Amino acid sequence: MEKPRQGFWGLWNISFGFFGIQIGFALQNGNMSRIFQALGTSLDDLPALWIAAPLTGLLVQPLVGHLSDRTWLGRFGRRRPYFLAGAFLAALSLVLMPFAKILFFAALMLWVLDASLNISMEPFRAFVGDMLCKDQHTAGYAIQTAFIGAGAVVGSAFPYVLDAWGVANLAPTGQIPDTVKYSFWFGGIALFLAVLWTVVTTREYGPAEMAMFNGPSTDNDATIRALASRSMTSAISWIAVGAFVVVLVGLLGLEKEIYLLGALVAGYGVASVLAIGLAQSGRSNNILSHIVGDFSGMPEIMKKLALVQFFSWSALFIMWIYTTPVVAQYMFGSADPASAAYGDGGNWVGTLFAIYNGVAALTALIILPKMAEKFGKVNTHMACLLAGAAGYASFLFIRDPNLLILSEIGVGIAWASILAMPYAILASSLPAQKMGIYMGLFNVFIVIPQLLVATVMGSILKAFFPTEPIWTMAFAAFVMLCAALAMLRVKEAGASA
């Protein structure tokens, strides 16, 4: 039995909450480096402070995906309780962030904010798969991407608009400008109301209805048997690699945040050892065994798309961290966070981010569905990633800030496809009963490259070009090109878009 087709307003209601979530992400991405520098951090310490974002996603998304697959709260539904809880905590974090007087409080609020946004965001990906029939997946993710773009435009433009209205954009050293404060407060309210809209205007299919649509729910016996049969050797090797990284940091005097990278690699090995041991002893009905088992048994197409995601999101995270210092220094002539020129550069970055997100929204609604229908989703995604690589590379040659609008058009095209095409390719290949956990695990490959950038990029910047952050954009262009080439390994299940 096929799920009912959704009309325009049904697609609208399913994804409108993402409009608010992306306002939160846009405020975070466009302003946290500025807040950290205003509170006294140095340029090469920015990646370490940004570790909060990928680390919370790494921990939260698979857990929320697993739990939401197994949640049913009657009329409150399966995914919607997570939407609402995450939105409330994220809105509260946005309201509290501008009160930061010290770096520690700002960093703590970033952890809470990013965790909360992930709690809301992760089930939205599975929600599209839950609510739509397979031939509407592309349309569903395109609409979701349009709301992501629109929300990011609003969130990114807040400081610039407030500055134009006469709100103070400068603040004494150690304080956050009023434009940023009011943006966070307005953004918190908008985020919560947008998510609330989706919560109150949608009705999720219950377990009996999902069984009619997808067939009887499959158990995890095969996954657990596969986990129980695994050798401990591979798990122990992860621990050894992590320990080696930690030792290497001490021997070579590398930046201290790389310790975290080694600890996480070793931590995955420890989690695998525990999960395998529990499965082999017959105590497999636990979250750890299920998550590790599903991770090791993910579909082949998901593994191939994971490499594409790794490169794509490495480039994006570099952009979010370094665009403000790059634009302020090279286009506005100041690397001093307390200067008026730096503030102008920061505001222009907000505008540029609004532009690329606006381009993404229009691309998702108008261009992507037609391209996917004519050329296929794989070829469409590859072409869009190449446009993004060209956009990043152009930062090396442009010095007129107005011309960066052309760069952001390329970035926006790539951003639209990154948010839509991999999920449209993947959704039809996933078992419906595990939509949440697999979407959560797929998003791990968004988080891992961000964590790698946050732990390693500061060391690279400090060692090779401590006063020339422009070269981070060259690196972003290169890894986005790698993402496009990695799409050559991906084959679509069918020709239909």
CSV table of C-alpha atoms in Angstrom, one decimal:
chain,number,residue,atom,x,y,z
A,1,MET,CA,0.0,0.0,0.0
A,2,GLU,CA,1.4,3.4,-1.0
A,3,LYS,CA,1.4,6.4,1.2
A,4,PRO,CA,-1.0,9.2,0.2
A,5,ARG,CA,0.6,11.9,-2.1
A,6,GLN,CA,1.1,15.2,-0.4
A,7,GLY,CA,0.0,18.4,-2.0
A,8,PHE,CA,1.9,21.7,-1.9
A,9,TRP,CA,0.8,22.7,1.6
A,10,GLY,CA,1.4,19.2,2.9
A,11,LEU,CA,5.1,19.4,1.7
A,12,TRP,CA,5.2,23.0,3.1
A,13,ASN,CA,4.0,21.9,6.6
A,14,ILE,CA,6.3,18.9,6.7
A,15,SER,CA,9.5,21.0,6.3
A,16,PHE,CA,8.6,24.5,7.5
A,17,GLY,CA,10.2,23.9,10.9
A,18,PHE,CA,13.6,23.6,9.0
A,19,PHE,CA,13.2,27.3,8.2
A,20,GLY,CA,13.5,28.1,11.9
A,21,ILE,CA,16.3,25.6,12.6
A,22,GLN,CA,18.3,27.1,9.8
A,23,ILE,CA,17.9,30.6,11.2
A,24,GLY,CA,19.6,29.2,14.3
A,25,PHE,CA,22.4,27.5,12.3
A,26,ALA,CA,22.9,30.7,10.2
A,27,LEU,CA,23.3,32.9,13.3
A,28,GLN,CA,25.7,30.4,14.7
A,29,ASN,CA,27.8,30.0,11.5
A,30,GLY,CA,27.9,33.7,10.7
A,31,ASN,CA,28.5,35.1,14.1
A,32,MET,CA,30.3,32.7,16.5
A,33,SER,CA,33.8,33.4,15.1
A,34,ARG,CA,33.0,37.1,15.6
A,35,ILE,CA,31.8,36.6,19.2
A,36,PHE,CA,34.8,34.5,20.0
A,37,GLN,CA,37.2,37.1,18.6
A,38,ALA,CA,35.4,39.9,20.4
A,39,LEU,CA,35.9,38.0,23.6
A,40,GLY,CA,39.6,37.7,23.0
A,41,THR,CA,40.4,34.5,21.2
A,42,SER,CA,43.1,34.5,18.5
A,43,LEU,CA,42.6,33.4,14.8
A,44,ASP,CA,44.5,30.1,15.2
A,45,ASP,CA,42.4,29.2,18.2
A,46,LEU,CA,39.0,29.5,16.4
A,47,PRO,CA,38.9,25.9,15.1
A,48,ALA,CA,39.4,24.5,18.7
A,49,LEU,CA,36.4,26.5,19.9
A,50,TRP,CA,34.3,25.4,17.0
A,51,ILE,CA,34.9,21.7,18.0
A,52,ALA,CA,31.6,21.9,19.9
A,53,ALA,CA,29.6,21.9,16.7
A,54,PRO,CA,30.8,18.7,15.1
A,55,LEU,CA,31.4,16.9,18.4
A,56,THR,CA,27.8,17.4,19.6
A,57,GLY,CA,26.5,16.3,16.2
A,58,LEU,CA,28.6,13.2,16.3
A,59,LEU,CA,27.2,12.2,19.6
A,60,VAL,CA,23.6,13.4,19.3
A,61,GLN,CA,22.5,12.5,15.7
A,62,PRO,CA,22.9,8.7,15.8
A,63,LEU,CA,21.4,8.6,19.3
A,64,VAL,CA,18.3,10.7,18.4
A,65,GLY,CA,17.9,8.8,15.1
A,66,HIS,CA,17.9,5.5,17.0
A,67,LEU,CA,15.5,6.7,19.7
A,68,SER,CA,13.1,8.4,17.3
A,69,ASP,CA,12.8,5.2,15.3
A,70,ARG,CA,11.5,3.5,18.5
A,71,THR,CA,9.4,6.4,19.8
A,72,TRP,CA,5.6,6.6,19.6
A,73,LEU,CA,3.8,9.0,21.9
A,74,GLY,CA,0.3,8.7,20.5
A,75,ARG,CA,-1.0,11.9,19.0
A,76,PHE,CA,2.4,13.6,19.8
A,77,GLY,CA,4.0,11.2,17.3
A,78,ARG,CA,7.4,9.8,16.6
A,79,ARG,CA,9.7,12.6,15.4
A,80,ARG,CA,7.7,15.7,16.6
A,81,PRO,CA,8.6,15.4,20.3
A,82,TYR,CA,12.3,15.7,19.3
A,83,PHE,CA,11.5,18.7,17.0
A,84,LEU,CA,9.9,20.5,19.9
A,85,ALA,CA,12.4,19.7,22.7
A,86,GLY,CA,15.4,20.6,20.5
A,87,ALA,CA,13.7,23.9,19.4
A,88,PHE,CA,13.0,25.0,22.9
A,89,LEU,CA,16.6,24.4,24.1
A,90,ALA,CA,18.0,26.0,20.9
A,91,ALA,CA,15.8,29.1,21.3
A,92,LEU,CA,16.9,29.4,25.0
A,93,SER,CA,20.6,29.1,24.0
A,94,LEU,CA,20.2,31.9,21.4
A,95,VAL,CA,18.6,34.1,24.0
A,96,LEU,CA,21.3,33.5,26.5
A,97,MET,CA,24.4,33.7,24.1
A,98,PRO,CA,24.6,37.5,23.9
A,99,PHE,CA,24.9,37.7,27.7
A,100,ALA,CA,28.4,36.1,27.4
A,101,LYS,CA,31.0,38.2,29.1
A,102,ILE,CA,33.7,35.5,29.1
A,103,LEU,CA,34.9,33.1,26.4
A,104,PHE,CA,34.1,30.0,28.5
A,105,PHE,CA,30.4,30.9,28.7
A,106,ALA,CA,30.2,31.6,24.9
A,107,ALA,CA,31.9,28.2,24.2
A,108,LEU,CA,29.5,26.5,26.6
A,109,MET,CA,26.5,28.1,24.9
A,110,LEU,CA,27.7,27.0,21.5
A,111,TRP,CA,27.8,23.4,22.8
A,112,VAL,CA,24.2,23.6,24.1
A,113,LEU,CA,23.0,25.4,21.0
A,114,ASP,CA,24.5,23.0,18.5
A,115,ALA,CA,23.3,19.9,20.5
A,116,SER,CA,19.8,21.4,20.6
A,117,LEU,CA,19.8,22.2,16.9
A,118,ASN,CA,20.9,18.7,16.1
A,119,ILE,CA,18.1,17.2,18.3
A,120,SER,CA,15.6,19.1,16.2
A,121,MET,CA,17.3,18.7,12.8
A,122,GLU,CA,18.1,15.0,12.6
A,123,PRO,CA,14.5,13.7,12.8
A,124,PHE,CA,13.5,16.2,10.0
A,125,ARG,CA,15.5,14.1,7.5
A,126,ALA,CA,13.7,10.9,8.5
A,127,PHE,CA,10.4,12.8,8.7
A,128,VAL,CA,10.4,13.3,4.9
A,129,GLY,CA,11.0,9.6,4.4
A,130,ASP,CA,8.2,8.8,6.9
A,131,MET,CA,5.6,11.0,5.4
A,132,LEU,CA,6.2,10.8,1.6
A,133,CYS,CA,5.9,8.1,-1.0
A,134,LYS,CA,9.2,7.3,-2.8
A,135,ASP,CA,8.5,9.3,-6.0
A,136,GLN,CA,8.0,12.4,-3.9
A,137,HIS,CA,11.4,12.1,-2.0
A,138,THR,CA,13.2,14.5,-4.5
A,139,ALA,CA,10.4,17.0,-4.2
A,140,GLY,CA,10.3,16.7,-0.4
A,141,TYR,CA,14.0,17.2,0.1
A,142,ALA,CA,14.0,20.1,-2.5
A,143,ILE,CA,11.3,21.9,-0.5
A,144,GLN,CA,13.2,21.2,2.7
A,145,THR,CA,16.3,22.7,1.1
A,146,ALA,CA,14.4,25.8,0.0
A,147,PHE,CA,13.3,26.4,3.6
A,148,ILE,CA,16.9,25.8,4.7
A,149,GLY,CA,18.0,28.4,2.2
A,150,ALA,CA,15.3,30.9,3.2
A,151,GLY,CA,15.9,30.5,6.9
A,152,ALA,CA,19.6,31.0,6.4
A,153,VAL,CA,18.9,34.2,4.4
A,154,VAL,CA,16.9,35.6,7.3
A,155,GLY,CA,19.4,34.5,9.9
A,156,SER,CA,22.4,35.7,8.0
A,157,ALA,CA,20.9,39.1,7.1
A,158,PHE,CA,19.7,40.0,10.6
A,159,PRO,CA,22.9,41.9,11.7
A,160,TYR,CA,23.2,43.7,8.4
A,161,VAL,CA,19.6,44.9,8.5
A,162,LEU,CA,19.8,46.0,12.1
A,163,ASP,CA,23.0,47.9,11.3
A,164,ALA,CA,21.2,49.7,8.4
A,165,TRP,CA,18.4,50.6,10.9
A,166,GLY,CA,20.9,52.3,13.1
A,167,VAL,CA,21.5,49.6,15.7
A,168,ALA,CA,25.1,49.8,17.0
A,169,ASN,CA,27.5,47.5,15.2
A,170,LEU,CA,30.6,48.3,17.2
A,171,ALA,CA,31.2,47.4,20.9
A,172,PRO,CA,34.1,47.9,23.2
A,173,THR,CA,36.7,45.2,23.4
A,174,GLY,CA,35.4,42.2,25.3
A,175,GLN,CA,31.7,43.0,24.4
A,176,ILE,CA,29.3,41.7,21.8
A,177,PRO,CA,27.8,44.3,19.4
A,178,ASP,CA,24.1,45.1,19.7
A,179,THR,CA,23.4,44.0,16.1
A,180,VAL,CA,24.5,40.5,17.1
A,181,LYS,CA,22.6,40.5,20.4
A,182,TYR,CA,19.3,41.5,18.9
A,183,SER,CA,19.8,39.1,16.0
A,184,PHE,CA,20.2,36.2,18.4
A,185,TRP,CA,17.1,37.2,20.4
A,186,PHE,CA,14.9,37.6,17.3
A,187,GLY,CA,16.3,34.4,15.9
A,188,GLY,CA,15.4,32.4,19.0
A,189,ILE,CA,11.8,33.4,18.8
A,190,ALA,CA,11.6,32.7,15.0
A,191,LEU,CA,13.2,29.3,15.4
A,192,PHE,CA,10.7,28.1,18.1
A,193,LEU,CA,7.6,29.4,16.2
A,194,ALA,CA,8.6,27.8,12.9
A,195,VAL,CA,9.2,24.4,14.5
A,196,LEU,CA,5.9,24.7,16.4
A,197,TRP,CA,4.2,25.3,13.1
A,198,THR,CA,5.3,21.9,11.8
A,199,VAL,CA,4.4,20.2,15.1
A,200,VAL,CA,0.8,21.5,15.1
A,201,THR,CA,0.0,21.2,11.4
A,202,THR,CA,1.2,17.6,10.7
A,203,ARG,CA,0.0,14.2,11.8
A,204,GLU,CA,2.4,11.3,11.7
A,205,TYR,CA,1.5,7.9,10.6
A,206,GLY,CA,1.1,5.5,13.5
A,207,PRO,CA,2.8,2.1,13.8
A,208,ALA,CA,-0.2,0.2,12.2
A,209,GLU,CA,-0.3,2.6,9.3
A,210,MET,CA,3.5,2.4,8.7
A,211,ALA,CA,3.2,-1.4,8.8
A,212,MET,CA,0.6,-1.2,6.0
A,213,PHE,CA,2.8,1.1,3.9
A,214,ASN,CA,6.1,-0.7,4.5
A,215,GLY,CA,5.2,-4.2,5.5
A,216,PRO,CA,5.8,-5.7,8.9
A,217,SER,CA,8.6,-4.2,11.0
A,218,THR,CA,11.9,-6.1,10.6
A,219,ASP,CA,13.8,-7.0,13.8
A,220,ASN,CA,17.5,-6.6,14.2
A,221,ASP,CA,18.4,-10.2,14.4
A,222,ALA,CA,20.5,-10.1,11.2
A,223,THR,CA,22.3,-7.0,12.3
A,224,ILE,CA,23.1,-8.4,15.8
A,225,ARG,CA,24.2,-11.8,14.4
A,226,ALA,CA,26.6,-9.9,12.0
A,227,LEU,CA,27.9,-7.9,15.0
A,228,ALA,CA,28.4,-11.0,17.1
A,229,SER,CA,30.4,-12.7,14.4
A,230,ARG,CA,32.8,-9.8,14.0
A,231,SER,CA,36.4,-10.3,15.2
A,232,MET,CA,37.7,-8.0,17.9
A,233,THR,CA,40.8,-7.4,15.8
A,234,SER,CA,39.3,-4.5,13.8
A,235,ALA,CA,37.9,-2.8,16.9
A,236,ILE,CA,41.2,-3.1,18.8
A,237,SER,CA,43.0,-1.6,15.7
A,238,TRP,CA,40.8,1.6,16.1
A,239,ILE,CA,42.0,1.9,19.7
A,240,ALA,CA,45.6,1.4,18.6
A,241,VAL,CA,45.3,4.1,15.8
A,242,GLY,CA,43.8,6.6,18.3
A,243,ALA,CA,46.5,5.9,20.8
A,244,PHE,CA,49.1,6.5,18.1
A,245,VAL,CA,47.6,9.9,17.2
A,246,VAL,CA,47.7,10.9,20.9
A,247,VAL,CA,51.4,9.9,21.3
A,248,LEU,CA,52.2,11.6,18.0
A,249,VAL,CA,50.8,14.9,19.2
A,250,GLY,CA,53.1,14.8,22.2
A,251,LEU,CA,56.2,13.8,20.2
A,252,LEU,CA,55.7,16.4,17.4
A,253,GLY,CA,54.4,19.2,19.6
A,254,LEU,CA,51.2,19.5,17.6
A,255,GLU,CA,48.2,21.6,18.7
A,256,LYS,CA,46.4,20.2,21.8
A,257,GLU,CA,43.0,19.9,20.1
A,258,ILE,CA,44.4,17.1,18.0
A,259,TYR,CA,44.3,15.0,21.2
A,260,LEU,CA,40.5,15.0,20.8
A,261,LEU,CA,40.8,13.5,17.3
A,262,GLY,CA,42.9,10.6,18.7
A,263,ALA,CA,40.6,10.2,21.6
A,264,LEU,CA,37.5,9.9,19.4
A,265,VAL,CA,39.2,7.3,17.1
A,266,ALA,CA,40.1,5.3,20.2
A,267,GLY,CA,36.7,5.9,21.6
A,268,TYR,CA,35.0,4.3,18.6
A,269,GLY,CA,37.3,1.3,19.0
A,270,VAL,CA,36.2,1.0,22.7
A,271,ALA,CA,32.6,1.3,21.8
A,272,SER,CA,33.0,-1.4,19.1
A,273,VAL,CA,34.7,-3.7,21.6
A,274,LEU,CA,31.9,-3.3,24.1
A,275,ALA,CA,29.2,-3.7,21.5
A,276,ILE,CA,30.8,-6.9,20.0
A,277,GLY,CA,31.3,-8.3,23.5
A,278,LEU,CA,27.7,-7.7,24.5
A,279,ALA,CA,26.4,-9.2,21.2
A,280,GLN,CA,28.6,-12.3,21.6
A,281,SER,CA,27.4,-12.8,25.1
A,282,GLY,CA,23.7,-12.6,24.1
A,283,ARG,CA,23.1,-9.2,25.7
A,284,SER,CA,22.4,-7.3,22.4
A,285,ASN,CA,19.2,-5.4,23.3
A,286,ASN,CA,21.0,-2.1,24.0
A,287,ILE,CA,21.5,1.2,22.2
A,288,LEU,CA,25.2,0.7,21.8
A,289,SER,CA,25.0,-2.7,20.1
A,290,HIS,CA,22.2,-1.5,17.8
A,291,ILE,CA,24.0,1.7,16.7
A,292,VAL,CA,27.4,0.0,16.2
A,293,GLY,CA,25.7,-2.9,14.4
A,294,ASP,CA,23.8,-0.6,12.1
A,295,PHE,CA,26.9,1.5,11.4
A,296,SER,CA,28.9,-1.6,10.3
A,297,GLY,CA,26.0,-2.9,8.2
A,298,MET,CA,25.0,0.2,6.4
A,299,PRO,CA,24.0,-0.1,2.7
A,300,GLU,CA,26.7,0.1,0.0
A,301,ILE,CA,25.4,3.2,-1.6
A,302,MET,CA,25.5,4.9,1.8
A,303,LYS,CA,29.2,4.1,2.1
A,304,LYS,CA,29.9,5.7,-1.3
A,305,LEU,CA,27.8,8.8,-0.6
A,306,ALA,CA,29.6,9.1,2.8
A,307,LEU,CA,32.9,9.8,1.0
A,308,VAL,CA,31.2,12.6,-1.0
A,309,GLN,CA,29.7,14.0,2.2
A,310,PHE,CA,33.1,13.9,3.9
A,311,PHE,CA,34.8,16.1,1.2
A,312,SER,CA,31.7,18.4,0.7
A,313,TRP,CA,31.3,19.3,4.4
A,314,SER,CA,35.1,19.7,4.9
A,315,ALA,CA,34.9,22.6,2.5
A,316,LEU,CA,31.7,24.0,4.0
A,317,PHE,CA,33.2,24.0,7.5
A,318,ILE,CA,36.3,25.8,6.4
A,319,MET,CA,34.1,28.5,4.8
A,320,TRP,CA,32.0,29.0,8.0
A,321,ILE,CA,35.1,29.4,10.2
A,322,TYR,CA,37.3,31.5,8.0
A,323,THR,CA,35.1,33.6,5.6
A,324,THR,CA,34.8,36.5,8.2
A,325,PRO,CA,38.6,36.8,8.8
A,326,VAL,CA,39.4,36.4,5.1
A,327,VAL,CA,36.9,39.0,3.9
A,328,ALA,CA,37.7,41.5,6.7
A,329,GLN,CA,41.4,41.2,6.0
A,330,TYR,CA,41.6,41.0,2.2
A,331,MET,CA,38.5,43.0,1.1
A,332,PHE,CA,38.1,45.5,4.0
A,333,GLY,CA,41.7,45.9,5.0
A,334,SER,CA,41.6,45.0,8.7
A,335,ALA,CA,42.4,41.9,10.7
A,336,ASP,CA,41.6,43.7,14.0
A,337,PRO,CA,38.2,42.4,15.4
A,338,ALA,CA,37.7,45.6,17.3
A,339,SER,CA,38.0,47.9,14.2
A,340,ALA,CA,35.1,49.4,12.3
A,341,ALA,CA,36.5,47.9,9.0
A,342,TYR,CA,36.4,44.4,10.6
A,343,GLY,CA,32.8,44.9,11.7
A,344,ASP,CA,31.9,46.0,8.2
A,345,GLY,CA,33.6,42.9,6.8
A,346,GLY,CA,31.7,40.7,9.3
A,347,ASN,CA,28.4,42.3,8.2
A,348,TRP,CA,29.2,41.8,4.5
A,349,VAL,CA,29.9,38.1,5.2
A,350,GLY,CA,26.4,37.9,6.7
A,351,THR,CA,25.1,39.3,3.5
A,352,LEU,CA,27.2,36.9,1.4
A,353,PHE,CA,25.9,34.0,3.4
A,354,ALA,CA,22.4,35.3,2.8
A,355,ILE,CA,23.1,35.4,-0.9
A,356,TYR,CA,24.4,31.9,-1.2
A,357,ASN,CA,21.4,30.6,0.8
A,358,GLY,CA,19.0,32.6,-1.3
A,359,VAL,CA,20.6,31.1,-4.4
A,360,ALA,CA,20.3,27.6,-2.8
A,361,ALA,CA,16.6,28.1,-2.1
A,362,LEU,CA,15.9,29.1,-5.7
A,363,THR,CA,18.1,26.4,-7.1
A,364,ALA,CA,16.4,23.7,-5.0
A,365,LEU,CA,12.9,24.8,-6.1
A,366,ILE,CA,13.5,25.6,-9.8
A,367,ILE,CA,16.7,24.1,-11.1
A,368,LEU,CA,17.5,20.8,-9.2
A,369,PRO,CA,14.3,18.9,-9.9
A,370,LYS,CA,14.5,19.7,-13.7
A,371,MET,CA,18.3,18.8,-13.8
A,372,ALA,CA,17.7,15.6,-11.9
A,373,GLU,CA,14.9,14.6,-14.2
A,374,LYS,CA,17.0,15.3,-17.3
A,375,PHE,CA,20.5,14.2,-16.2
A,376,GLY,CA,19.9,12.1,-13.1
A,377,LYS,CA,20.6,12.9,-9.5
A,378,VAL,CA,24.2,11.7,-9.6
A,379,ASN,CA,25.3,13.9,-12.5
A,380,THR,CA,23.3,16.8,-11.1
A,381,HIS,CA,25.1,16.6,-7.8
A,382,MET,CA,28.5,16.3,-9.5
A,383,ALA,CA,27.9,19.4,-11.6
A,384,CYS,CA,26.7,21.4,-8.6
A,385,LEU,CA,29.8,20.5,-6.5
A,386,LEU,CA,32.0,21.7,-9.3
A,387,ALA,CA,30.2,25.0,-9.2
A,388,GLY,CA,31.0,25.2,-5.5
A,389,ALA,CA,34.7,24.4,-6.0
A,390,ALA,CA,34.9,27.3,-8.6
A,391,GLY,CA,33.2,29.6,-6.1
A,392,TYR,CA,35.8,28.9,-3.4
A,393,ALA,CA,38.7,29.2,-5.8
A,394,SER,CA,37.6,32.6,-6.9
A,395,PHE,CA,38.3,34.0,-3.4
A,396,LEU,CA,42.0,33.8,-4.3
A,397,PHE,CA,41.7,36.3,-7.0
A,398,ILE,CA,38.8,38.7,-6.0
A,399,ARG,CA,39.5,41.8,-3.9
A,400,ASP,CA,36.4,43.8,-4.6
A,401,PRO,CA,33.9,42.6,-2.0
A,402,ASN,CA,30.9,43.2,-4.4
A,403,LEU,CA,32.4,40.6,-6.8
A,404,LEU,CA,32.2,38.0,-4.1
A,405,ILE,CA,28.5,37.8,-5.0
A,406,LEU,CA,29.6,35.8,-8.0
A,407,SER,CA,31.6,33.4,-5.8
A,408,GLU,CA,28.5,32.9,-3.6
A,409,ILE,CA,26.4,32.0,-6.6
A,410,GLY,CA,28.6,29.0,-7.1
A,411,VAL,CA,28.6,28.1,-3.4
A,412,GLY,CA,24.9,28.4,-3.3
A,413,ILE,CA,24.3,26.0,-6.2
A,414,ALA,CA,26.6,23.5,-4.4
A,415,TRP,CA,24.8,24.1,-1.1
A,416,ALA,CA,21.4,23.4,-2.6
A,417,SER,CA,22.5,20.1,-4.0
A,418,ILE,CA,24.4,19.0,-0.9
A,419,LEU,CA,21.2,19.5,1.1
A,420,ALA,CA,19.0,17.7,-1.3
A,421,MET,CA,20.6,15.2,-3.7
A,422,PRO,CA,22.4,12.8,-1.4
A,423,TYR,CA,19.3,12.4,0.7
A,424,ALA,CA,17.1,11.9,-2.3
A,425,ILE,CA,19.5,9.3,-3.7
A,426,LEU,CA,19.7,7.6,-0.3
A,427,ALA,CA,16.1,7.7,1.1
A,428,SER,CA,14.6,5.2,-1.4
A,429,SER,CA,17.4,2.7,-0.6
A,430,LEU,CA,16.9,2.6,3.2
A,431,PRO,CA,14.6,0.3,5.2
A,432,ALA,CA,11.7,2.4,6.5
A,433,GLN,CA,12.0,1.0,10.0
A,434,LYS,CA,15.5,2.3,10.3
A,435,MET,CA,15.1,5.6,8.5
A,436,GLY,CA,16.0,7.6,11.6
A,437,ILE,CA,19.1,5.7,12.6
A,438,TYR,CA,20.5,5.6,9.1
A,439,MET,CA,19.9,9.2,8.5
A,440,GLY,CA,21.6,9.9,11.8
A,441,LEU,CA,24.6,7.7,10.9
A,442,PHE,CA,24.7,9.3,7.4
A,443,ASN,CA,25.0,12.7,9.1
A,444,VAL,CA,28.0,11.4,11.0
A,445,PHE,CA,29.9,11.8,7.7
A,446,ILE,CA,28.9,15.5,7.9
A,447,VAL,CA,30.2,15.7,11.4
A,448,ILE,CA,33.5,13.8,11.0
A,449,PRO,CA,35.0,16.2,8.4
A,450,GLN,CA,34.0,19.2,10.5
A,451,LEU,CA,35.7,17.7,13.5
A,452,LEU,CA,38.8,17.0,11.4
A,453,VAL,CA,38.9,20.6,10.2
A,454,ALA,CA,38.3,21.9,13.7
A,455,THR,CA,41.2,19.9,15.1
A,456,VAL,CA,43.7,20.1,12.3
A,457,MET,CA,43.1,23.3,10.3
A,458,GLY,CA,44.3,25.5,13.2
A,459,SER,CA,47.6,23.7,13.2
A,460,ILE,CA,48.0,24.0,9.4
A,461,LEU,CA,47.2,27.7,9.5
A,462,LYS,CA,49.6,28.4,12.3
A,463,ALA,CA,52.4,26.3,10.7
A,464,PHE,CA,52.3,27.4,7.1
A,465,PHE,CA,50.4,30.7,6.8
A,466,PRO,CA,49.7,32.2,10.2
A,467,THR,CA,48.8,35.6,8.9
A,468,GLU,CA,47.4,34.6,5.5
A,469,PRO,CA,44.0,32.9,6.0
A,470,ILE,CA,43.1,33.3,2.3
A,471,TRP,CA,44.8,29.9,1.6
A,472,THR,CA,42.0,28.2,3.6
A,473,MET,CA,39.8,28.9,0.6
A,474,ALA,CA,42.2,27.2,-1.7
A,475,PHE,CA,42.0,24.1,0.5
A,476,ALA,CA,38.2,24.4,0.5
A,477,ALA,CA,38.2,24.5,-3.4
A,478,PHE,CA,40.4,21.4,-3.6
A,479,VAL,CA,38.3,19.2,-1.2
A,480,MET,CA,35.1,20.3,-3.0
A,481,LEU,CA,36.6,19.1,-6.2
A,482,CYS,CA,37.4,15.8,-4.5
A,483,ALA,CA,33.7,15.5,-3.6
A,484,ALA,CA,32.7,16.0,-7.2
A,485,LEU,CA,35.1,13.3,-8.3
A,486,ALA,CA,33.9,10.9,-5.6
A,487,MET,CA,30.4,11.0,-7.2
A,488,LEU,CA,31.9,9.0,-10.1
A,489,ARG,CA,31.7,5.9,-7.8
A,490,VAL,CA,27.9,6.4,-7.1
A,491,LYS,CA,25.4,4.7,-9.3
A,492,GLU,CA,21.7,5.5,-9.1
A,493,ALA,CA,19.2,2.7,-8.4
A,494,GLY,CA,17.0,4.0,-11.2
A,495,ALA,CA,16.9,6.6,-13.9
A,496,SER,CA,13.8,8.4,-12.5
A,497,ALA,CA,14.5,11.6,-10.6
